[in-house]
Short mmCIF file of C-alpha atoms and ligand atoms in Angstrom, two decimals:
data_model
loop_
_atom_site.label_atom_id
_atom_site.label_comp_id
_atom_site.label_asym_id
_atom_site.label_seq_id
_atom_site.Cartn_x
_atom_site.Cartn_y
_atom_site.Cartn_z
CA MET A 242 19.69 -11.53 17.65
CA SER A 243 19.57 -13.33 14.31
CA ARG A 244 22.89 -13.42 12.49
CA LYS A 245 24.44 -14.69 9.29
CA TRP A 246 27.79 -15.57 7.81
CA ILE A 247 29.66 -13.07 5.68
CA SER A 248 28.92 -13.59 2.01
CA PHE A 249 31.11 -12.30 -0.79
CA PRO A 250 29.22 -10.86 -3.77
CA LEU A 251 30.71 -11.62 -7.18
CA ARG A 252 32.14 -8.76 -9.27
CA GLU A 253 32.48 -8.44 -13.01
CA GLY A 254 33.59 -5.53 -15.17
CA ASP A 255 33.21 -1.90 -14.16
CA CYS A 256 30.94 -1.80 -11.11
CA SER A 257 30.40 0.38 -8.06
CA ARG A 258 31.85 -0.62 -4.68
CA GLN A 259 28.41 -0.53 -3.06
CA ALA A 260 24.83 -0.62 -4.26
CA HIS A 261 23.07 2.68 -5.01
CA CYS A 262 26.25 4.79 -4.65
CA ASP A 263 29.05 6.19 -6.82
CA PHE A 264 28.12 4.57 -10.12
CA PRO A 265 30.58 4.21 -13.02
CA GLN A 266 30.47 7.33 -15.21
CA ASP A 267 27.29 7.71 -17.33
CA THR A 268 25.71 4.44 -16.25
CA TYR A 269 22.31 3.44 -14.95
CA GLU A 270 22.12 0.97 -12.07
CA ARG A 271 19.50 -1.78 -12.18
CA GLU A 272 18.82 -4.12 -9.30
CA MET A 273 17.58 -7.64 -9.96
CA GLY A 274 16.22 -8.77 -6.64
CA ARG A 275 14.61 -11.88 -5.22
CA GLU A 276 12.09 -12.19 -2.40
CA GLY A 277 11.04 -8.55 -2.52
CA PHE A 278 14.44 -6.98 -1.72
CA PHE A 279 15.16 -9.47 1.09
CA GLY A 280 16.83 -12.19 -1.01
CA PRO A 281 19.81 -12.42 -3.38
CA THR A 282 20.41 -9.38 -5.58
CA ALA A 283 22.60 -8.30 -8.48
CA HIS A 284 23.32 -4.69 -9.43
CA LEU A 285 23.97 -4.18 -13.13
CA HIS A 286 25.38 -0.99 -14.61
CA HIS A 287 23.82 -0.22 -17.98
CA LYS A 288 24.91 2.24 -20.64
CA HIS A 289 21.26 3.16 -21.28
CA PRO A 290 18.26 3.60 -18.99
CA PRO A 291 16.68 0.15 -18.40
CA THR A 292 13.28 1.73 -19.15
CA GLY A 293 14.33 3.03 -22.57
CA TRP A 294 12.04 0.83 -24.67
CA ILE A 295 10.58 2.33 -27.86
CA ASP A 296 7.84 -0.21 -28.55
CA TRP A 297 5.87 -2.66 -26.44
CA GLN A 298 3.57 -5.44 -27.66
CA GLY A 299 1.80 -8.14 -25.67
CA PRO A 300 -0.31 -8.60 -22.55
CA LEU A 301 2.38 -7.84 -19.96
CA ARG A 302 2.81 -4.12 -19.36
CA PRO A 303 3.09 -1.42 -16.72
CA HIS A 304 -0.29 0.04 -15.80
CA ALA A 305 -1.51 3.29 -14.34
CA PHE A 306 -5.14 3.41 -13.23
CA ASN A 307 -6.98 6.59 -12.40
CA PHE A 308 -9.05 5.42 -9.42
CA ASN A 309 -10.60 8.93 -9.24
CA GLU A 310 -12.67 7.92 -12.27
CA ILE A 311 -14.08 4.69 -10.83
CA ALA A 312 -17.77 4.89 -9.90
CA SER A 313 -17.29 3.34 -6.48
CA GLU A 314 -20.20 4.82 -4.52
CA ARG A 315 -22.11 1.99 -2.79
CA ASP A 316 -24.26 1.77 0.33
CA CYS A 317 -22.41 -1.42 1.30
CA PRO A 318 -18.65 -2.00 1.30
CA LEU A 319 -19.20 -5.64 0.36
CA LEU A 320 -20.43 -4.38 -3.03
CA ALA A 321 -17.40 -2.15 -3.65
CA PRO A 322 -15.89 -2.72 -7.11
CA LEU A 323 -13.03 -5.18 -7.28
CA CYS A 324 -10.00 -3.51 -8.84
CA LEU A 325 -6.99 -5.83 -8.49
CA HIS A 326 -6.98 -9.33 -7.11
CA ASN A 327 -5.43 -12.75 -6.72
CA ALA A 328 -6.04 -15.68 -4.38
CA ASP A 329 -4.29 -13.88 -1.49
CA MET A 330 -5.41 -10.27 -1.89
CA LYS A 331 -8.47 -8.36 -3.11
CA LEU A 332 -8.21 -4.61 -3.60
CA ARG A 333 -11.52 -2.77 -3.73
CA LEU A 334 -12.35 0.94 -3.83
CA TRP A 335 -15.32 2.24 -1.86
CA ARG A 336 -16.90 5.66 -1.75
CA SER A 337 -19.72 6.36 0.69
CA HIS A 338 -21.55 9.14 2.45
CA GLY A 339 -24.12 9.26 5.22
CA ALA A 340 -24.64 6.47 7.74
CA MET A 341 -24.72 2.75 7.00
CA ARG A 342 -28.01 1.32 8.20
CA HIS A 343 -26.72 -2.25 8.27
CA LEU A 344 -23.64 -4.12 9.44
CA VAL A 345 -21.15 -6.08 7.38
CA ARG A 346 -18.96 -9.04 8.25
CA ASN A 347 -16.24 -10.38 5.99
CA ALA A 348 -15.85 -14.12 6.54
CA ASP A 349 -13.44 -14.48 3.59
CA GLY A 350 -10.51 -12.68 5.15
CA ASP A 351 -9.15 -9.81 7.21
CA ASP A 352 -9.72 -6.32 5.85
CA LEU A 353 -7.31 -3.42 5.92
CA LEU A 354 -9.07 -0.12 5.21
CA PHE A 355 -7.04 2.86 4.08
CA VAL A 356 -8.97 6.14 4.24
CA HIS A 357 -7.98 8.27 1.25
CA GLU A 358 -10.58 11.00 1.86
CA GLY A 359 -13.15 11.72 4.53
CA ALA A 360 -13.82 11.33 8.22
CA GLY A 361 -16.41 9.74 10.43
CA ASP A 362 -17.26 7.14 13.03
CA PHE A 363 -16.51 3.43 12.89
CA TYR A 364 -18.66 1.09 14.97
CA CYS A 365 -17.90 -2.61 15.43
CA ASP A 366 -18.20 -5.52 17.85
CA PHE A 367 -15.40 -3.99 19.94
CA GLY A 368 -16.79 -0.47 20.23
CA HIS A 369 -16.35 2.89 18.54
CA LEU A 370 -13.40 4.62 16.83
CA GLU A 371 -13.27 7.86 14.92
CA TYR A 372 -11.50 7.78 11.57
CA ARG A 373 -9.94 10.41 9.33
CA ASP A 374 -7.95 10.61 6.12
CA GLY A 375 -4.69 8.70 6.23
CA ASP A 376 -5.97 6.10 8.70
CA TYR A 377 -5.47 2.40 8.34
CA LEU A 378 -8.20 0.38 10.04
CA LEU A 379 -7.28 -3.27 10.45
CA ILE A 380 -10.38 -5.43 10.86
CA PRO A 381 -9.99 -9.10 11.87
CA ARG A 382 -12.15 -11.44 9.83
CA GLY A 383 -15.52 -12.09 11.42
CA THR A 384 -15.85 -8.59 12.90
CA ALA A 385 -19.25 -6.93 12.34
CA TRP A 386 -18.92 -3.21 11.53
CA ARG A 387 -20.40 -0.15 9.92
CA ILE A 388 -19.47 3.49 9.45
CA GLU A 389 -21.21 6.82 9.78
CA THR A 390 -19.44 9.39 7.65
CA ARG A 391 -18.99 12.98 8.77
CA GLU A 392 -17.28 13.83 5.50
CA PRO A 393 -17.79 11.90 2.24
CA THR A 394 -15.37 9.02 2.44
CA LEU A 395 -13.24 7.27 -0.15
CA MET A 396 -11.19 4.30 0.97
CA LEU A 397 -9.22 1.32 -0.19
CA LEU A 398 -10.45 -2.04 1.10
CA ILE A 399 -7.53 -4.48 1.10
CA GLU A 400 -8.68 -8.01 1.87
CA SER A 401 -6.14 -10.56 3.06
CA SER A 402 -8.05 -13.61 1.88
CA GLY A 403 -7.72 -16.36 4.44
CA GLY A 404 -4.73 -14.86 6.26
CA ALA A 405 -4.23 -12.36 9.06
CA TYR A 406 -2.24 -9.12 8.99
CA GLN A 407 0.82 -8.98 11.20
CA LEU A 408 3.67 -6.53 11.76
CA PRO A 409 7.11 -7.00 10.22
CA ASP A 410 9.97 -8.08 12.45
CA LYS A 411 11.87 -4.85 13.19
CA GLY A 412 15.11 -6.79 13.74
CA LEU A 413 18.11 -4.78 14.93
CA LEU A 414 16.09 -1.55 14.83
CA GLY A 415 14.12 -2.65 17.89
CA PRO A 416 10.36 -2.95 18.35
CA GLN A 417 9.68 0.81 18.58
CA ALA A 418 11.16 1.58 15.14
CA ILE A 419 9.03 3.00 12.30
CA PHE A 420 6.09 3.30 14.65
CA ASP A 421 5.82 2.44 18.30
CA PRO A 422 2.98 -0.10 18.70
CA ALA A 423 1.81 2.13 21.54
CA VAL A 424 0.26 4.46 18.91
CA LEU A 425 -2.15 1.74 17.74
CA GLU A 426 -5.66 2.70 18.79
CA HIS A 427 -8.48 0.25 19.44
CA PRO A 428 -12.26 0.70 19.60
CA ARG A 429 -13.73 1.86 22.89
CA LEU A 430 -17.03 1.09 24.59
CA ASP A 431 -17.65 4.81 24.90
CA ALA A 432 -20.79 6.96 25.07
CA ALA A 433 -21.14 7.06 21.26
CA PHE A 434 -21.05 3.24 21.15
CA LYS A 435 -23.64 2.88 23.88
CA ALA A 436 -25.87 5.50 22.23
CA GLN A 437 -26.13 3.44 19.02
CA GLN A 438 -27.33 0.31 20.83
CA ASP A 439 -31.06 0.02 20.19
CA GLU A 440 -33.89 -2.49 19.88
CA SER A 441 -34.59 -1.76 16.21
CA THR A 442 -34.32 -4.34 13.42
CA TRP A 443 -30.74 -4.63 12.13
CA GLN A 444 -29.19 -6.73 9.40
CA ILE A 445 -25.70 -8.16 9.14
CA ARG A 446 -24.57 -8.79 5.58
CA ILE A 447 -21.97 -11.57 5.60
CA LYS A 448 -19.53 -12.24 2.77
CA ARG A 449 -18.38 -15.85 2.54
CA ARG A 450 -16.91 -17.41 -0.61
CA ASN A 451 -17.66 -14.06 -2.28
CA GLN A 452 -21.39 -14.59 -1.81
CA LEU A 453 -23.59 -12.43 0.40
CA THR A 454 -25.93 -13.68 3.12
CA THR A 455 -28.20 -11.40 5.14
CA VAL A 456 -29.05 -12.17 8.77
CA THR A 457 -31.70 -10.10 10.57
CA TYR A 458 -31.88 -9.36 14.30
CA PRO A 459 -34.66 -7.63 16.24
CA TYR A 460 -32.00 -5.49 17.95
CA ASN A 461 -28.60 -3.97 17.17
CA PRO A 462 -26.07 -6.81 17.49
CA LEU A 463 -23.35 -4.29 18.41
CA ASP A 464 -24.52 -4.69 22.00
CA VAL A 465 -21.29 -5.68 23.78
CA VAL A 466 -20.96 -4.41 27.34
CA GLY A 467 -17.35 -5.58 27.81
CA TRP A 468 -14.52 -7.58 26.20
CA HIS A 469 -10.93 -8.59 26.72
CA GLY A 470 -8.30 -10.14 24.50
CA ASP A 471 -5.83 -9.28 21.76
CA ASN A 472 -7.86 -9.94 18.62
CA THR A 473 -9.47 -6.62 17.75
CA VAL A 474 -9.64 -3.75 15.32
CA VAL A 475 -6.63 -1.42 15.32
CA ARG A 476 -6.14 2.03 13.82
CA LEU A 477 -2.86 3.50 12.59
CA ASN A 478 -2.44 6.83 10.80
CA TRP A 479 0.50 7.46 8.48
CA ARG A 480 1.21 10.63 10.49
CA ASP A 481 2.37 8.37 13.34
CA ILE A 482 4.90 6.58 11.13
CA ARG A 483 8.50 7.72 11.67
CA PRO A 484 10.12 6.35 8.54
CA LEU A 485 13.58 4.90 8.28
CA MET A 486 16.07 6.80 6.21
CA SER A 487 19.81 6.82 5.67
CA HIS A 488 21.58 9.97 4.55
CA ARG A 489 24.12 7.83 2.66
CA TYR A 490 22.06 4.98 1.18
CA HIS A 491 18.76 4.85 -0.68
CA LEU A 492 16.75 2.33 1.31
CA PRO A 493 14.72 -0.27 -0.58
CA PRO A 494 10.92 -0.01 -0.36
CA SER A 495 10.89 -3.01 1.97
CA ALA A 496 12.25 -0.66 4.68
CA HIS A 497 8.81 0.96 4.65
CA THR A 498 6.84 -2.26 5.31
CA THR A 499 3.86 -1.59 7.58
CA PHE A 500 1.88 -4.85 7.51
CA VAL A 501 2.71 -8.39 6.43
CA ALA A 502 0.04 -10.82 5.26
CA ASN A 503 0.03 -14.20 3.51
CA GLY A 504 1.33 -13.65 -0.01
CA PHE A 505 1.69 -9.86 0.17
CA VAL A 506 2.98 -6.92 2.16
CA VAL A 507 1.64 -3.39 2.64
CA CYS A 508 4.20 -0.58 2.81
CA THR A 509 3.70 3.12 3.51
CA PHE A 510 5.84 5.86 2.01
CA THR A 511 5.68 8.94 4.20
CA PRO A 512 7.43 12.33 4.08
CA ARG A 513 11.17 12.03 4.63
CA PRO A 514 14.45 13.80 3.84
CA VAL A 515 16.40 12.99 0.70
CA GLU A 516 19.87 11.45 0.94
CA THR A 517 22.64 14.07 1.32
CA ASP A 518 25.79 12.04 0.56
CA PRO A 519 27.12 13.34 -2.78
CA GLY A 520 27.54 9.85 -4.24
CA ALA A 521 24.26 8.39 -2.97
CA LEU A 522 21.34 7.78 -5.32
CA LYS A 523 18.47 10.16 -4.51
CA VAL A 524 15.54 8.56 -6.32
CA PRO A 525 14.39 4.93 -6.33
CA PHE A 526 16.82 2.71 -8.20
CA TYR A 527 15.79 0.95 -11.39
CA HIS A 528 14.80 -2.56 -10.46
CA ASN A 529 12.95 -5.64 -11.35
CA ASN A 530 11.29 -7.02 -8.26
CA ASP A 531 11.30 -10.45 -9.85
CA ASP A 532 9.17 -12.29 -7.29
CA TYR A 533 6.49 -9.67 -6.67
CA ASP A 534 3.87 -7.65 -8.55
CA GLU A 535 3.97 -4.07 -7.23
CA VAL A 536 0.91 -1.86 -6.67
CA LEU A 537 1.31 1.74 -5.58
CA PHE A 538 -1.58 3.98 -4.51
CA TYR A 539 -0.72 7.68 -4.48
CA HIS A 540 -2.46 9.28 -1.49
CA ARG A 541 -1.10 12.82 -1.32
CA GLY A 542 1.91 15.04 -1.90
CA ASN A 543 4.40 15.38 -4.69
CA PHE A 544 5.37 11.98 -6.10
CA PHE A 545 9.04 12.58 -6.54
CA SER A 546 9.96 9.67 -8.80
CA ARG A 547 6.90 9.90 -11.06
CA ASP A 548 5.91 12.23 -13.90
CA ASN A 549 2.19 12.79 -14.59
CA ILE A 550 0.87 10.93 -11.55
CA GLU A 551 -1.68 12.56 -9.25
CA ALA A 552 -3.29 11.65 -5.93
CA GLY A 553 -5.88 8.88 -6.29
CA MET A 554 -3.97 7.13 -9.06
CA VAL A 555 -2.57 3.61 -8.86
CA THR A 556 0.34 2.04 -10.72
CA LEU A 557 0.81 -1.69 -11.24
CA HIS A 558 4.26 -2.96 -12.18
CA PRO A 559 4.05 -6.71 -12.63
CA CYS A 560 7.11 -8.99 -12.60
CA GLY A 561 9.01 -9.32 -15.84
CA PHE A 562 10.48 -5.92 -16.65
CA PRO A 563 12.41 -3.16 -14.91
CA HIS A 564 10.93 0.10 -13.70
CA GLY A 565 12.32 3.13 -11.95
CA PRO A 566 12.29 6.89 -11.95
CA HIS A 567 10.68 8.79 -14.78
CA PRO A 568 13.03 10.88 -16.96
CA LYS A 569 12.10 14.32 -15.63
CA ALA A 570 12.32 13.11 -12.03
CA LEU A 571 15.71 11.46 -12.66
CA LYS A 572 17.08 14.56 -14.39
CA LYS A 573 15.99 16.76 -11.50
CA SER A 574 17.54 14.38 -8.93
CA LEU A 575 20.89 14.63 -10.72
CA GLU A 576 20.90 18.38 -11.40
CA ALA A 577 19.02 19.93 -8.48
CA PRO A 578 17.94 17.27 -6.02
CA ALA A 579 15.12 18.06 -3.63
CA THR A 580 16.01 17.98 0.05
CA PHE A 581 12.71 16.56 1.24
CA VAL A 582 10.05 14.23 -0.20
CA ASP A 583 6.52 15.02 0.90
CA GLU A 584 4.75 12.07 -0.73
CA VAL A 585 2.37 9.68 1.00
CA ALA A 586 1.71 6.44 -0.84
CA VAL A 587 0.53 2.94 -0.01
CA MET A 588 2.28 0.03 -1.69
CA ILE A 589 0.93 -3.50 -1.97
CA ASP A 590 3.44 -6.08 -3.22
CA THR A 591 1.99 -9.49 -4.02
CA ARG A 592 3.95 -12.73 -4.32
CA HIS A 593 1.63 -14.09 -7.00
CA ALA A 594 0.41 -12.44 -10.17
CA LEU A 595 -2.48 -9.98 -9.94
CA GLU A 596 -5.54 -9.93 -12.15
CA VAL A 597 -6.88 -6.56 -13.28
CA GLY A 598 -10.57 -6.31 -12.40
CA GLU A 599 -13.15 -4.68 -14.67
CA ALA A 600 -13.32 -1.50 -12.59
CA ALA A 601 -9.57 -0.90 -12.90
CA ALA A 602 -9.36 -1.99 -16.55
CA ALA A 603 -11.92 0.70 -17.41
CA VAL A 604 -9.65 3.47 -16.04
CA ASP A 605 -6.32 2.13 -17.33
CA VAL A 606 -4.15 4.90 -18.83
CA PRO A 607 -2.91 3.30 -22.08
CA GLU A 608 -0.04 5.73 -22.69
CA TYR A 609 1.58 4.93 -19.33
CA VAL A 610 3.82 2.30 -20.97
CA ASN A 611 5.44 5.16 -22.94
CA SER A 612 5.88 7.45 -19.93
CA TRP A 613 9.60 6.64 -19.51
CA ARG A 614 10.51 8.01 -22.94
CA ALA A 615 13.10 10.73 -22.67
CA PRO A 616 11.59 14.22 -23.07
CA GLY A 617 11.67 15.28 -26.72
CA LYS A 618 11.59 11.73 -28.09
CA ALA A 619 8.35 10.58 -29.74
FE1 FE2 B 862 9.16 -1.07 -7.74
#
């Protein structure tokens, strides 16, 4: 087991004995954290909410994007509109219906699909898998694939450009924590897969260096009769995640890490009980995640720390300023805390700054920067 020496955090002024618990009277705790909640931290106790700004000028700002308003219907996922991106990660949104009549292959990186709506069949080099809402499909770069929808489908396409997705080290929790890898499903060479093998003309559209190339075959190239190995597509549904929680301590979002890639992580927030200890914080703490830009996609449920956010929306909190619970959510957590959180959300935290693509910029909610104002204040 990995281990470390005891370290002794510094103390100054009136501060709580432990993070996220039993704050000094009428104060607001803010965490300044390095390395995405894994590195050094300081917890500061403020007299006012750290999100209490009354004016904001300049290019840096919190964003909320309504992805429901993006025209993302395409017959090819490689043409899906680019929403947020940097050198490590490309987030696209893709809506489709019917059956793809061609294959695609991403040679720029591994793709992680998150199915927000819909259901259908996924065919690839390794066989056939069904998919439904709430599924992650992890596709190693170079895999040829297509889908046939049974219900109109809306999904996130999260490209890890040039790097593979891996699982986080579960450390002292043991390898079965959060989800047992035994729940990961892989494509099968089943009857549906064999039935789609034909001698018709098929095209594979290949994306390399963000340019498309089309290769034509006089047969369906998904013609495998057998395979072995450990490099394949895997499927995970959020319903199989058994999230960590502590009844006495509000866990940082890093406790909900699902996949780790080069330069970013993907976390999944799933339904879980709220802390019961009387002194424990019951909503996310105010924080600046000073080394990461944070993207949150709201999939379903009641987003307990957010006012005026609905399913299908995305928030982007870049480095450089604190964020935390919205006023109504904070007030409720202090006066009449919920006992259970039924939200499902996907978080993408990137080590390097994100660019806002045209598709997202067009659905940016400009008043979001003012959404932390206390109720009743203009
Ligand atoms: Fe955050």
